[in-house]
Amino acid sequence: MQFSLRTTFFFSGINPAGLSPADASRILLLELVMHENDQEAARHITAELSHFANAGPKWCGYMASKALLVDPAREAFEAEMPGLDARLRTNIATLLGAAFVALHGRVPVSEEAKLEASEFASTTADHAEEVDRDDAGEALHHLFAHLISGSSLGQWLAREHRDLITDGIDDKRMSARIIASLDIMMRVRNDDPGFFLLRGAPGIERIFRDTKWAGDAWTHAIRKLDGAFSPKNPIYFANIRKKARAIGLTFDILPDPTEEPDGDFGTDPTNGVGPRY
C-alpha cells in the first residue's frame, strides 16, 4: 500500500515536457529563482531537502489521510470565485483547495478562502487566457476533423494550399471544389496570405451544429486562435457572388498534406456538403 501511494504522488508531481493549452489551464508552474550563492539560502534548501528525503513515507501517508478534505476545500474556494468559466473555476479551486489542505490540514473557512482567492486573482486571470486558447483549439480541431469524401477537411485544406502554390488556381481541382462549397477562400500571393472563413457560412455552421460552437459561437472561438486575423479588405466568395467580411487564418496551423485518398473521383464529393445558391 505504501509503495502504491508513494508511486502515485511521485508520478503526479512530474511536469509534462510540453504543455497544451488545456494543461496550462490547470497546471501551475512554479518559478525557480537563483539565490546568488547565498549561504543562508543554500543551508535552508539543503535542510528542507534532507527533511523531505527522510519524511517521504510519512508525508505521503499524511497527504493520503487528508485526501477527503480536498473536495470540500475546493467547494469553499469555488464559492468565493463567482463569474469565472466553470472549468477554470473548478481547476483553480482544486489547486488552491489542495494546497490549503496540505499546508493547514483542514478545510478553509469562508474568509480564508476569500482572501486567498483574491491574492491569486492575477494568476487565475493568466490561466483564463489559456482556457480561451483551449476552446479555440478544440473548435479548430472539430472543424479540421470533419470528414468529406474519405478525408478530413484539414487535409483538403492542406492539399489545396500545396497545389495552389505548385500548380496555381484550378477551380476544378477536388480540394478547391470542396473548400469553396463550404465558403472557404484561400489566397497565397497577396497582402493577406491565408485561408478565410465566411461568417455565417451554412456549410461551416452545419459542421458545428449540435456542438457548443453552434450558431455564431464558432466565429468567436476561432478568432481566439494565435493564427487568426482580420483581413484588411472584404473577401470575395464565389457562392454568394460578392465580397464579405471573413475570419482569416494563417497557413502554419494547417497539417502536413497527404496524398489524395483512393476512391471514385467521378462523383462530385461536394454534393450535400455546402449550400447551393
PDB file of C-alpha atoms in Angstrom:
ATOM      1  CA  MET A   1       0.000   0.000   0.000  1.00  0.00           C
ATOM      2  CA  GLN A   2       2.815   2.388   0.888  1.00  0.00           C
ATOM      3  CA  PHE A   3       4.539   1.684  -2.438  1.00  0.00           C
ATOM      4  CA  SER A   4       1.329   2.390  -4.376  1.00  0.00           C
ATOM      5  CA  LEU A   5       0.754   5.688  -2.607  1.00  0.00           C
ATOM      6  CA  ARG A   6       4.357   6.820  -2.979  1.00  0.00           C
ATOM      7  CA  THR A   7       4.313   5.929  -6.677  1.00  0.00           C
ATOM      8  CA  THR A   8       1.058   7.815  -7.180  1.00  0.00           C
ATOM      9  CA  PHE A   9       2.380  11.008  -5.592  1.00  0.00           C
ATOM     10  CA  PHE A  10       5.726  10.621  -7.356  1.00  0.00           C
ATOM     11  CA  PHE A  11       4.257  10.484 -10.847  1.00  0.00           C
ATOM     12  CA  SER A  12       1.591  13.099 -10.138  1.00  0.00           C
ATOM     13  CA  GLY A  13       4.397  15.553  -9.411  1.00  0.00           C
ATOM     14  CA  ILE A  14       6.033  15.253 -12.838  1.00  0.00           C
ATOM     15  CA  ASN A  15       5.635  18.307 -15.059  1.00  0.00           C
ATOM     16  CA  PRO A  16       4.874  17.427 -18.698  1.00  0.00           C
ATOM     17  CA  ALA A  17       7.597  18.445 -21.158  1.00  0.00           C
ATOM     18  CA  GLY A  18       5.205  20.343 -23.407  1.00  0.00           C
ATOM     19  CA  LEU A  19       2.051  21.984 -22.112  1.00  0.00           C
ATOM     20  CA  SER A  20      -1.047  22.088 -24.261  1.00  0.00           C
ATOM     21  CA  PRO A  21      -3.465  24.978 -23.663  1.00  0.00           C
ATOM     22  CA  ALA A  22      -5.642  22.533 -21.719  1.00  0.00           C
ATOM     23  CA  ASP A  23      -2.681  21.618 -19.493  1.00  0.00           C
ATOM     24  CA  ALA A  24      -1.811  25.268 -18.975  1.00  0.00           C
ATOM     25  CA  SER A  25      -5.337  25.944 -17.727  1.00  0.00           C
ATOM     26  CA  ARG A  26      -4.964  23.531 -14.808  1.00  0.00           C
ATOM     27  CA  ILE A  27      -1.228  23.098 -14.051  1.00  0.00           C
ATOM     28  CA  LEU A  28       0.651  25.741 -12.080  1.00  0.00           C
ATOM     29  CA  LEU A  29       4.317  26.131 -12.980  1.00  0.00           C
ATOM     30  CA  LEU A  30       6.470  27.424 -10.136  1.00  0.00           C
ATOM     31  CA  GLU A  31       9.417  29.642 -10.977  1.00  0.00           C
ATOM     32  CA  LEU A  32      12.841  28.598  -9.692  1.00  0.00           C
ATOM     33  CA  VAL A  33      14.712  31.706  -8.553  1.00  0.00           C
ATOM     34  CA  MET A  34      18.507  31.702  -8.188  1.00  0.00           C
ATOM     35  CA  HIS A  35      19.749  32.538  -4.706  1.00  0.00           C
ATOM     36  CA  GLU A  36      23.050  34.025  -5.968  1.00  0.00           C
ATOM     37  CA  ASN A  37      25.108  31.572  -3.889  1.00  0.00           C
ATOM     38  CA  ASP A  38      23.692  32.969  -0.656  1.00  0.00           C
ATOM     39  CA  GLN A  39      24.955  30.609   2.049  1.00  0.00           C
ATOM     40  CA  GLU A  40      21.944  31.038   4.320  1.00  0.00           C
ATOM     41  CA  ALA A  41      19.541  30.217   1.469  1.00  0.00           C
ATOM     42  CA  ALA A  42      21.688  27.235   0.490  1.00  0.00           C
ATOM     43  CA  ARG A  43      21.635  25.869   4.065  1.00  0.00           C
ATOM     44  CA  HIS A  44      17.854  26.284   4.227  1.00  0.00           C
ATOM     45  CA  ILE A  45      17.359  24.431   0.921  1.00  0.00           C
ATOM     46  CA  THR A  46      19.679  21.616   1.997  1.00  0.00           C
ATOM     47  CA  ALA A  47      17.853  21.232   5.316  1.00  0.00           C
ATOM     48  CA  GLU A  48      14.462  21.103   3.593  1.00  0.00           C
ATOM     49  CA  LEU A  49      15.675  18.518   1.068  1.00  0.00           C
ATOM     50  CA  SER A  50      17.032  16.373   3.879  1.00  0.00           C
ATOM     51  CA  HIS A  51      13.782  16.679   5.825  1.00  0.00           C
ATOM     52  CA  PHE A  52      11.596  15.545   2.929  1.00  0.00           C
ATOM     53  CA  ALA A  53      14.013  12.771   1.963  1.00  0.00           C
ATOM     54  CA  ASN A  54      13.621  11.288   5.450  1.00  0.00           C
ATOM     55  CA  ALA A  55       9.930  12.112   5.830  1.00  0.00           C
ATOM     56  CA  GLY A  56       8.907  10.756   2.417  1.00  0.00           C
ATOM     57  CA  PRO A  57       6.732   7.812   3.552  1.00  0.00           C
ATOM     58  CA  LYS A  58       5.219   9.821   6.424  1.00  0.00           C
ATOM     59  CA  TRP A  59       4.494  12.751   4.111  1.00  0.00           C
ATOM     60  CA  CYS A  60       2.721  10.518   1.593  1.00  0.00           C
ATOM     61  CA  GLY A  61       0.717   8.950   4.392  1.00  0.00           C
ATOM     62  CA  TYR A  62      -0.192  12.371   5.758  1.00  0.00           C
ATOM     63  CA  MET A  63      -1.416  13.602   2.372  1.00  0.00           C
ATOM     64  CA  ALA A  64      -3.366  10.410   1.766  1.00  0.00           C
ATOM     65  CA  SER A  65      -5.079  10.810   5.140  1.00  0.00           C
ATOM     66  CA  LYS A  66      -6.186  14.331   4.169  1.00  0.00           C
ATOM     67  CA  ALA A  67      -7.374  13.428   0.659  1.00  0.00           C
ATOM     68  CA  LEU A  68     -11.059  13.514   1.614  1.00  0.00           C
ATOM     69  CA  LEU A  69     -10.684  17.149   2.691  1.00  0.00           C
ATOM     70  CA  VAL A  70      -9.693  18.311  -0.792  1.00  0.00           C
ATOM     71  CA  ASP A  71     -13.215  18.182  -2.240  1.00  0.00           C
ATOM     72  CA  PRO A  72     -14.873  20.333   0.470  1.00  0.00           C
ATOM     73  CA  ALA A  73     -11.871  22.678   0.286  1.00  0.00           C
ATOM     74  CA  ARG A  74     -12.448  23.004  -3.462  1.00  0.00           C
ATOM     75  CA  GLU A  75     -16.109  23.820  -2.819  1.00  0.00           C
ATOM     76  CA  ALA A  76     -15.102  26.506  -0.319  1.00  0.00           C
ATOM     77  CA  PHE A  77     -12.875  28.199  -2.901  1.00  0.00           C
ATOM     78  CA  GLU A  78     -15.415  27.843  -5.726  1.00  0.00           C
ATOM     79  CA  ALA A  79     -17.963  29.708  -3.605  1.00  0.00           C
ATOM     80  CA  GLU A  80     -15.557  32.679  -3.459  1.00  0.00           C
ATOM     81  CA  MET A  81     -14.794  32.718  -7.217  1.00  0.00           C
ATOM     82  CA  PRO A  82     -18.050  33.782  -8.951  1.00  0.00           C
ATOM     83  CA  GLY A  83     -18.201  34.929 -12.549  1.00  0.00           C
ATOM     84  CA  LEU A  84     -15.474  32.624 -13.890  1.00  0.00           C
ATOM     85  CA  ASP A  85     -15.678  29.997 -16.599  1.00  0.00           C
ATOM     86  CA  ALA A  86     -16.957  26.828 -14.882  1.00  0.00           C
ATOM     87  CA  ARG A  87     -13.973  24.682 -15.858  1.00  0.00           C
ATOM     88  CA  LEU A  88     -11.442  27.345 -14.910  1.00  0.00           C
ATOM     89  CA  ARG A  89     -13.149  27.892 -11.545  1.00  0.00           C
ATOM     90  CA  THR A  90     -13.065  24.169 -10.766  1.00  0.00           C
ATOM     91  CA  ASN A  91      -9.421  23.809 -11.845  1.00  0.00           C
ATOM     92  CA  ILE A  92      -8.120  26.759  -9.828  1.00  0.00           C
ATOM     93  CA  ALA A  93     -10.315  25.987  -6.802  1.00  0.00           C
ATOM     94  CA  THR A  94      -8.991  22.419  -6.775  1.00  0.00           C
ATOM     95  CA  LEU A  95      -5.382  23.636  -6.838  1.00  0.00           C
ATOM     96  CA  LEU A  96      -5.943  26.226  -4.103  1.00  0.00           C
ATOM     97  CA  GLY A  97      -8.034  23.857  -2.001  1.00  0.00           C
ATOM     98  CA  ALA A  98      -5.466  21.052  -2.168  1.00  0.00           C
ATOM     99  CA  ALA A  99      -2.644  23.474  -1.342  1.00  0.00           C
ATOM    100  CA  PHE A 100      -4.556  24.811   1.668  1.00  0.00           C
ATOM    101  CA  VAL A 101      -5.205  21.285   2.949  1.00  0.00           C
ATOM    102  CA  ALA A 102      -1.524  20.393   2.500  1.00  0.00           C
ATOM    103  CA  LEU A 103      -0.400  23.448   4.478  1.00  0.00           C
ATOM    104  CA  HIS A 104      -3.052  23.537   7.203  1.00  0.00           C
ATOM    105  CA  GLY A 105      -4.510  20.037   7.338  1.00  0.00           C
ATOM    106  CA  ARG A 106      -8.101  21.312   7.283  1.00  0.00           C
ATOM    107  CA  VAL A 107     -10.790  22.906   5.120  1.00  0.00           C
ATOM    108  CA  PRO A 108     -10.616  26.723   4.920  1.00  0.00           C
ATOM    109  CA  VAL A 109     -13.359  28.870   6.389  1.00  0.00           C
ATOM    110  CA  SER A 110     -15.129  31.326   4.098  1.00  0.00           C
ATOM    111  CA  GLU A 111     -12.930  34.326   4.969  1.00  0.00           C
ATOM    112  CA  GLU A 112      -9.711  32.355   4.393  1.00  0.00           C
ATOM    113  CA  ALA A 113     -10.892  31.100   1.004  1.00  0.00           C
ATOM    114  CA  LYS A 114     -11.993  34.603   0.025  1.00  0.00           C
ATOM    115  CA  LEU A 115      -8.617  36.088   0.989  1.00  0.00           C
ATOM    116  CA  GLU A 116      -6.562  33.500  -0.910  1.00  0.00           C
ATOM    117  CA  ALA A 117      -8.817  33.663  -3.983  1.00  0.00           C
ATOM    118  CA  SER A 118      -8.219  37.420  -4.023  1.00  0.00           C
ATOM    119  CA  GLU A 119      -4.448  37.012  -3.619  1.00  0.00           C
ATOM    120  CA  PHE A 120      -4.290  34.624  -6.587  1.00  0.00           C
ATOM    121  CA  ALA A 121      -6.637  36.652  -8.827  1.00  0.00           C
ATOM    122  CA  SER A 122      -3.855  37.647 -11.241  1.00  0.00           C
ATOM    123  CA  THR A 123      -2.727  34.025 -11.601  1.00  0.00           C
ATOM    124  CA  THR A 124      -6.321  32.995 -12.242  1.00  0.00           C
ATOM    125  CA  ALA A 125      -6.588  35.666 -14.957  1.00  0.00           C
ATOM    126  CA  ASP A 126      -3.459  34.307 -16.662  1.00  0.00           C
ATOM    127  CA  HIS A 127      -4.948  30.830 -16.711  1.00  0.00           C
ATOM    128  CA  ALA A 128      -8.228  32.204 -18.078  1.00  0.00           C
ATOM    129  CA  GLU A 129      -6.348  33.156 -21.249  1.00  0.00           C
ATOM    130  CA  GLU A 130      -5.249  29.534 -21.610  1.00  0.00           C
ATOM    131  CA  VAL A 131      -8.857  28.355 -21.253  1.00  0.00           C
ATOM    132  CA  ASP A 132      -9.815  30.652 -24.143  1.00  0.00           C
ATOM    133  CA  ARG A 133      -6.963  29.279 -26.251  1.00  0.00           C
ATOM    134  CA  ASP A 134      -8.029  25.739 -25.426  1.00  0.00           C
ATOM    135  CA  ASP A 135     -11.600  26.443 -26.541  1.00  0.00           C
ATOM    136  CA  ALA A 136     -10.311  27.878 -29.822  1.00  0.00           C
ATOM    137  CA  GLY A 137      -8.066  24.859 -30.381  1.00  0.00           C
ATOM    138  CA  GLU A 138     -10.930  22.441 -29.765  1.00  0.00           C
ATOM    139  CA  ALA A 139     -13.147  24.325 -32.227  1.00  0.00           C
ATOM    140  CA  LEU A 140     -10.423  24.246 -34.882  1.00  0.00           C
ATOM    141  CA  HIS A 141      -9.841  20.528 -34.300  1.00  0.00           C
ATOM    142  CA  HIS A 142     -13.574  19.859 -34.699  1.00  0.00           C
ATOM    143  CA  LEU A 143     -13.586  21.794 -37.977  1.00  0.00           C
ATOM    144  CA  PHE A 144     -10.453  20.118 -39.359  1.00  0.00           C
ATOM    145  CA  ALA A 145     -11.623  16.634 -38.319  1.00  0.00           C
ATOM    146  CA  HIS A 146     -14.871  16.867 -40.310  1.00  0.00           C
ATOM    147  CA  LEU A 147     -14.869  14.068 -42.906  1.00  0.00           C
ATOM    148  CA  ILE A 148     -15.637  14.801 -46.550  1.00  0.00           C
ATOM    149  CA  SER A 149     -15.229  12.248 -49.343  1.00  0.00           C
ATOM    150  CA  GLY A 150     -12.920   9.955 -47.412  1.00  0.00           C
ATOM    151  CA  SER A 151     -10.653  12.585 -45.894  1.00  0.00           C
ATOM    152  CA  SER A 152     -10.718  15.307 -43.245  1.00  0.00           C
ATOM    153  CA  LEU A 153     -11.370  18.941 -44.051  1.00  0.00           C
ATOM    154  CA  GLY A 154      -7.964  19.757 -42.560  1.00  0.00           C
ATOM    155  CA  GLN A 155      -6.341  17.534 -45.181  1.00  0.00           C
ATOM    156  CA  TRP A 156      -8.348  19.049 -48.038  1.00  0.00           C
ATOM    157  CA  LEU A 157      -7.195  22.493 -46.924  1.00  0.00           C
ATOM    158  CA  ALA A 158      -3.575  21.339 -46.671  1.00  0.00           C
ATOM    159  CA  ARG A 159      -3.683  19.756 -50.145  1.00  0.00           C
ATOM    160  CA  GLU A 160      -5.256  22.822 -51.713  1.00  0.00           C
ATOM    161  CA  HIS A 161      -2.580  25.009 -50.136  1.00  0.00           C
ATOM    162  CA  ARG A 162       0.146  22.728 -51.533  1.00  0.00           C
ATOM    163  CA  ASP A 163      -1.385  22.521 -55.019  1.00  0.00           C
ATOM    164  CA  LEU A 164      -2.246  26.214 -55.153  1.00  0.00           C
ATOM    165  CA  ILE A 165       1.431  27.038 -54.658  1.00  0.00           C
ATOM    166  CA  THR A 166       2.767  24.465 -57.145  1.00  0.00           C
ATOM    167  CA  ASP A 167       0.040  24.431 -59.828  1.00  0.00           C
ATOM    168  CA  GLY A 168      -1.838  27.688 -59.366  1.00  0.00           C
ATOM    169  CA  ILE A 169      -5.592  28.279 -59.339  1.00  0.00           C
ATOM    170  CA  ASP A 170      -7.759  25.440 -60.643  1.00  0.00           C
ATOM    171  CA  ASP A 171     -11.446  25.668 -59.742  1.00  0.00           C
ATOM    172  CA  LYS A 172     -11.981  22.084 -60.977  1.00  0.00           C
ATOM    173  CA  ARG A 173      -9.475  20.604 -58.529  1.00  0.00           C
ATOM    174  CA  MET A 174     -11.238  18.435 -55.951  1.00  0.00           C
ATOM    175  CA  SER A 175      -9.722  20.226 -52.950  1.00  0.00           C
ATOM    176  CA  ALA A 176     -10.667  23.593 -54.461  1.00  0.00           C
ATOM    177  CA  ARG A 177     -14.269  22.482 -55.032  1.00  0.00           C
ATOM    178  CA  ILE A 178     -14.609  21.115 -51.510  1.00  0.00           C
ATOM    179  CA  ILE A 179     -13.385  24.196 -49.672  1.00  0.00           C
ATOM    180  CA  ALA A 180     -15.320  26.528 -51.998  1.00  0.00           C
ATOM    181  CA  SER A 181     -18.526  24.611 -51.246  1.00  0.00           C
ATOM    182  CA  LEU A 182     -18.009  25.486 -47.567  1.00  0.00           C
ATOM    183  CA  ASP A 183     -17.398  29.181 -48.327  1.00  0.00           C
ATOM    184  CA  ILE A 184     -13.688  28.962 -47.551  1.00  0.00           C
ATOM    185  CA  MET A 185     -11.395  31.114 -49.701  1.00  0.00           C
ATOM    186  CA  MET A 186      -7.624  30.577 -49.930  1.00  0.00           C
ATOM    187  CA  ARG A 187      -5.028  33.126 -51.044  1.00  0.00           C
ATOM    188  CA  VAL A 188      -1.280  32.611 -51.242  1.00  0.00           C
ATOM    189  CA  ARG A 189       0.000  35.641 -53.153  1.00  0.00           C
ATOM    190  CA  ASN A 190      -1.465  38.813 -51.726  1.00  0.00           C
ATOM    191  CA  ASP A 191      -1.084  41.172 -48.774  1.00  0.00           C
ATOM    192  CA  ASP A 192      -3.089  38.837 -46.506  1.00  0.00           C
ATOM    193  CA  PRO A 193      -1.985  35.262 -47.321  1.00  0.00           C
ATOM    194  CA  GLY A 194      -4.092  32.638 -45.593  1.00  0.00           C
ATOM    195  CA  PHE A 195      -7.463  30.946 -45.801  1.00  0.00           C
ATOM    196  CA  PHE A 196     -10.677  32.732 -44.956  1.00  0.00           C
ATOM    197  CA  LEU A 197     -13.914  31.523 -43.361  1.00  0.00           C
ATOM    198  CA  LEU A 198     -17.116  33.349 -44.262  1.00  0.00           C
ATOM    199  CA  ARG A 199     -19.054  34.290 -41.155  1.00  0.00           C
ATOM    200  CA  GLY A 200     -22.465  32.645 -41.186  1.00  0.00           C
ATOM    201  CA  ALA A 201     -21.484  30.172 -43.930  1.00  0.00           C
ATOM    202  CA  PRO A 202     -24.187  27.448 -43.953  1.00  0.00           C
ATOM    203  CA  GLY A 203     -21.681  24.661 -44.653  1.00  0.00           C
ATOM    204  CA  ILE A 204     -19.463  25.556 -41.705  1.00  0.00           C
ATOM    205  CA  GLU A 205     -22.441  26.104 -39.414  1.00  0.00           C
ATOM    206  CA  ARG A 206     -23.649  22.626 -40.366  1.00  0.00           C
ATOM    207  CA  ILE A 207     -20.311  21.202 -39.183  1.00  0.00           C
ATOM    208  CA  PHE A 208     -20.706  22.905 -35.807  1.00  0.00           C
ATOM    209  CA  ARG A 209     -24.384  22.033 -35.400  1.00  0.00           C
ATOM    210  CA  ASP A 210     -25.279  20.440 -32.037  1.00  0.00           C
ATOM    211  CA  THR A 211     -21.937  21.468 -30.502  1.00  0.00           C
ATOM    212  CA  LYS A 212     -21.109  24.250 -28.054  1.00  0.00           C
ATOM    213  CA  TRP A 213     -19.903  26.263 -31.085  1.00  0.00           C
ATOM    214  CA  ALA A 214     -23.273  26.156 -32.874  1.00  0.00           C
ATOM    215  CA  GLY A 215     -24.714  29.340 -34.342  1.00  0.00           C
ATOM    216  CA  ASP A 216     -22.249  32.217 -34.235  1.00  0.00           C
ATOM    217  CA  ALA A 217     -20.233  30.773 -31.334  1.00  0.00           C
ATOM    218  CA  TRP A 218     -17.671  29.148 -33.647  1.00  0.00           C
ATOM    219  CA  THR A 219     -16.628  32.534 -35.028  1.00  0.00           C
ATOM    220  CA  HIS A 220     -15.864  33.834 -31.530  1.00  0.00           C
ATOM    221  CA  ALA A 221     -13.853  30.693 -30.715  1.00  0.00           C
ATOM    222  CA  ILE A 222     -11.855  30.604 -33.973  1.00  0.00           C
ATOM    223  CA  ARG A 223     -10.918  34.278 -33.660  1.00  0.00           C
ATOM    224  CA  LYS A 224      -9.069  33.475 -30.413  1.00  0.00           C
ATOM    225  CA  LEU A 225      -6.522  31.304 -32.252  1.00  0.00           C
ATOM    226  CA  ASP A 226      -2.943  32.554 -32.373  1.00  0.00           C
ATOM    227  CA  GLY A 227      -3.044  32.415 -36.189  1.00  0.00           C
ATOM    228  CA  ALA A 228      -6.369  34.240 -36.606  1.00  0.00           C
ATOM    229  CA  PHE A 229      -6.521  37.720 -38.124  1.00  0.00           C
ATOM    230  CA  SER A 230      -8.939  40.159 -39.734  1.00  0.00           C
ATOM    231  CA  PRO A 231      -8.185  40.761 -43.436  1.00  0.00           C
ATOM    232  CA  LYS A 232      -7.633  44.365 -44.432  1.00  0.00           C
ATOM    233  CA  ASN A 233     -10.370  44.229 -47.072  1.00  0.00           C
ATOM    234  CA  PRO A 234     -13.544  42.170 -47.594  1.00  0.00           C
ATOM    235  CA  ILE A 235     -13.013  38.793 -49.309  1.00  0.00           C
ATOM    236  CA  TYR A 236     -14.844  37.721 -52.467  1.00  0.00           C
ATOM    237  CA  PHE A 237     -16.762  34.437 -52.113  1.00  0.00           C
ATOM    238  CA  ALA A 238     -17.996  32.807 -55.316  1.00  0.00           C
ATOM    239  CA  ASN A 239     -21.008  31.110 -53.711  1.00  0.00           C
ATOM    240  CA  ILE A 240     -22.585  34.374 -52.619  1.00  0.00           C
ATOM    241  CA  ARG A 241     -21.107  36.300 -55.595  1.00  0.00           C
ATOM    242  CA  LYS A 242     -19.945  39.221 -53.501  1.00  0.00           C
ATOM    243  CA  LYS A 243     -17.333  40.392 -51.043  1.00  0.00           C
ATOM    244  CA  ALA A 244     -17.902  39.878 -47.335  1.00  0.00           C
ATOM    245  CA  ARG A 245     -16.111  40.103 -44.025  1.00  0.00           C
ATOM    246  CA  ALA A 246     -14.327  36.925 -43.040  1.00  0.00           C
ATOM    247  CA  ILE A 247     -12.048  35.381 -40.432  1.00  0.00           C
ATOM    248  CA  GLY A 248      -8.511  34.874 -41.698  1.00  0.00           C
ATOM    249  CA  LEU A 249      -6.239  32.030 -40.568  1.00  0.00           C
ATOM    250  CA  THR A 250      -2.546  31.667 -41.322  1.00  0.00           C
ATOM    251  CA  PHE A 251      -1.234  28.607 -43.152  1.00  0.00           C
ATOM    252  CA  ASP A 252       1.057  27.500 -40.331  1.00  0.00           C
ATOM    253  CA  ILE A 253      -1.887  25.966 -38.446  1.00  0.00           C
ATOM    254  CA  LEU A 254      -2.594  23.535 -41.305  1.00  0.00           C
ATOM    255  CA  PRO A 255      -1.457  19.903 -41.014  1.00  0.00           C
ATOM    256  CA  ASP A 256       1.063  18.443 -43.449  1.00  0.00           C
ATOM    257  CA  PRO A 257      -0.678  17.368 -46.672  1.00  0.00           C
ATOM    258  CA  THR A 258      -1.013  13.695 -47.581  1.00  0.00           C
ATOM    259  CA  GLU A 259      -1.786  12.019 -50.884  1.00  0.00           C
ATOM    260  CA  GLU A 260      -5.291  12.030 -52.305  1.00  0.00           C
ATOM    261  CA  PRO A 261      -7.461   9.226 -50.875  1.00  0.00           C
ATOM    262  CA  ASP A 262      -8.381   6.270 -53.029  1.00  0.00           C
ATOM    263  CA  GLY A 263     -11.922   6.346 -54.323  1.00  0.00           C
ATOM    264  CA  ASP A 264     -14.213   7.102 -57.217  1.00  0.00           C
ATOM    265  CA  PHE A 265     -13.467  10.647 -58.273  1.00  0.00           C
ATOM    266  CA  GLY A 266     -16.119  10.552 -60.952  1.00  0.00           C
ATOM    267  CA  THR A 267     -18.729  11.691 -58.460  1.00  0.00           C
ATOM    268  CA  ASP A 268     -18.820  15.181 -57.051  1.00  0.00           C
ATOM    269  CA  PRO A 269     -17.652  14.964 -53.401  1.00  0.00           C
ATOM    270  CA  THR A 270     -19.165  18.349 -52.657  1.00  0.00           C
ATOM    271  CA  ASN A 271     -22.734  17.133 -53.109  1.00  0.00           C
ATOM    272  CA  GLY A 272     -24.571  17.839 -49.886  1.00  0.00           C
ATOM    273  CA  VAL A 273     -21.537  19.493 -48.269  1.00  0.00           C
ATOM    274  CA  GLY A 274     -22.214  23.173 -48.706  1.00  0.00           C
ATOM    275  CA  PRO A 275     -25.017  25.423 -49.877  1.00  0.00           C
ATOM    276  CA  ARG A 276     -26.218  25.676 -53.441  1.00  0.00           C
ATOM    277  CA  TYR A 277     -27.118  29.274 -54.257  1.00  0.00           C
TER     278      TYR A 277
END
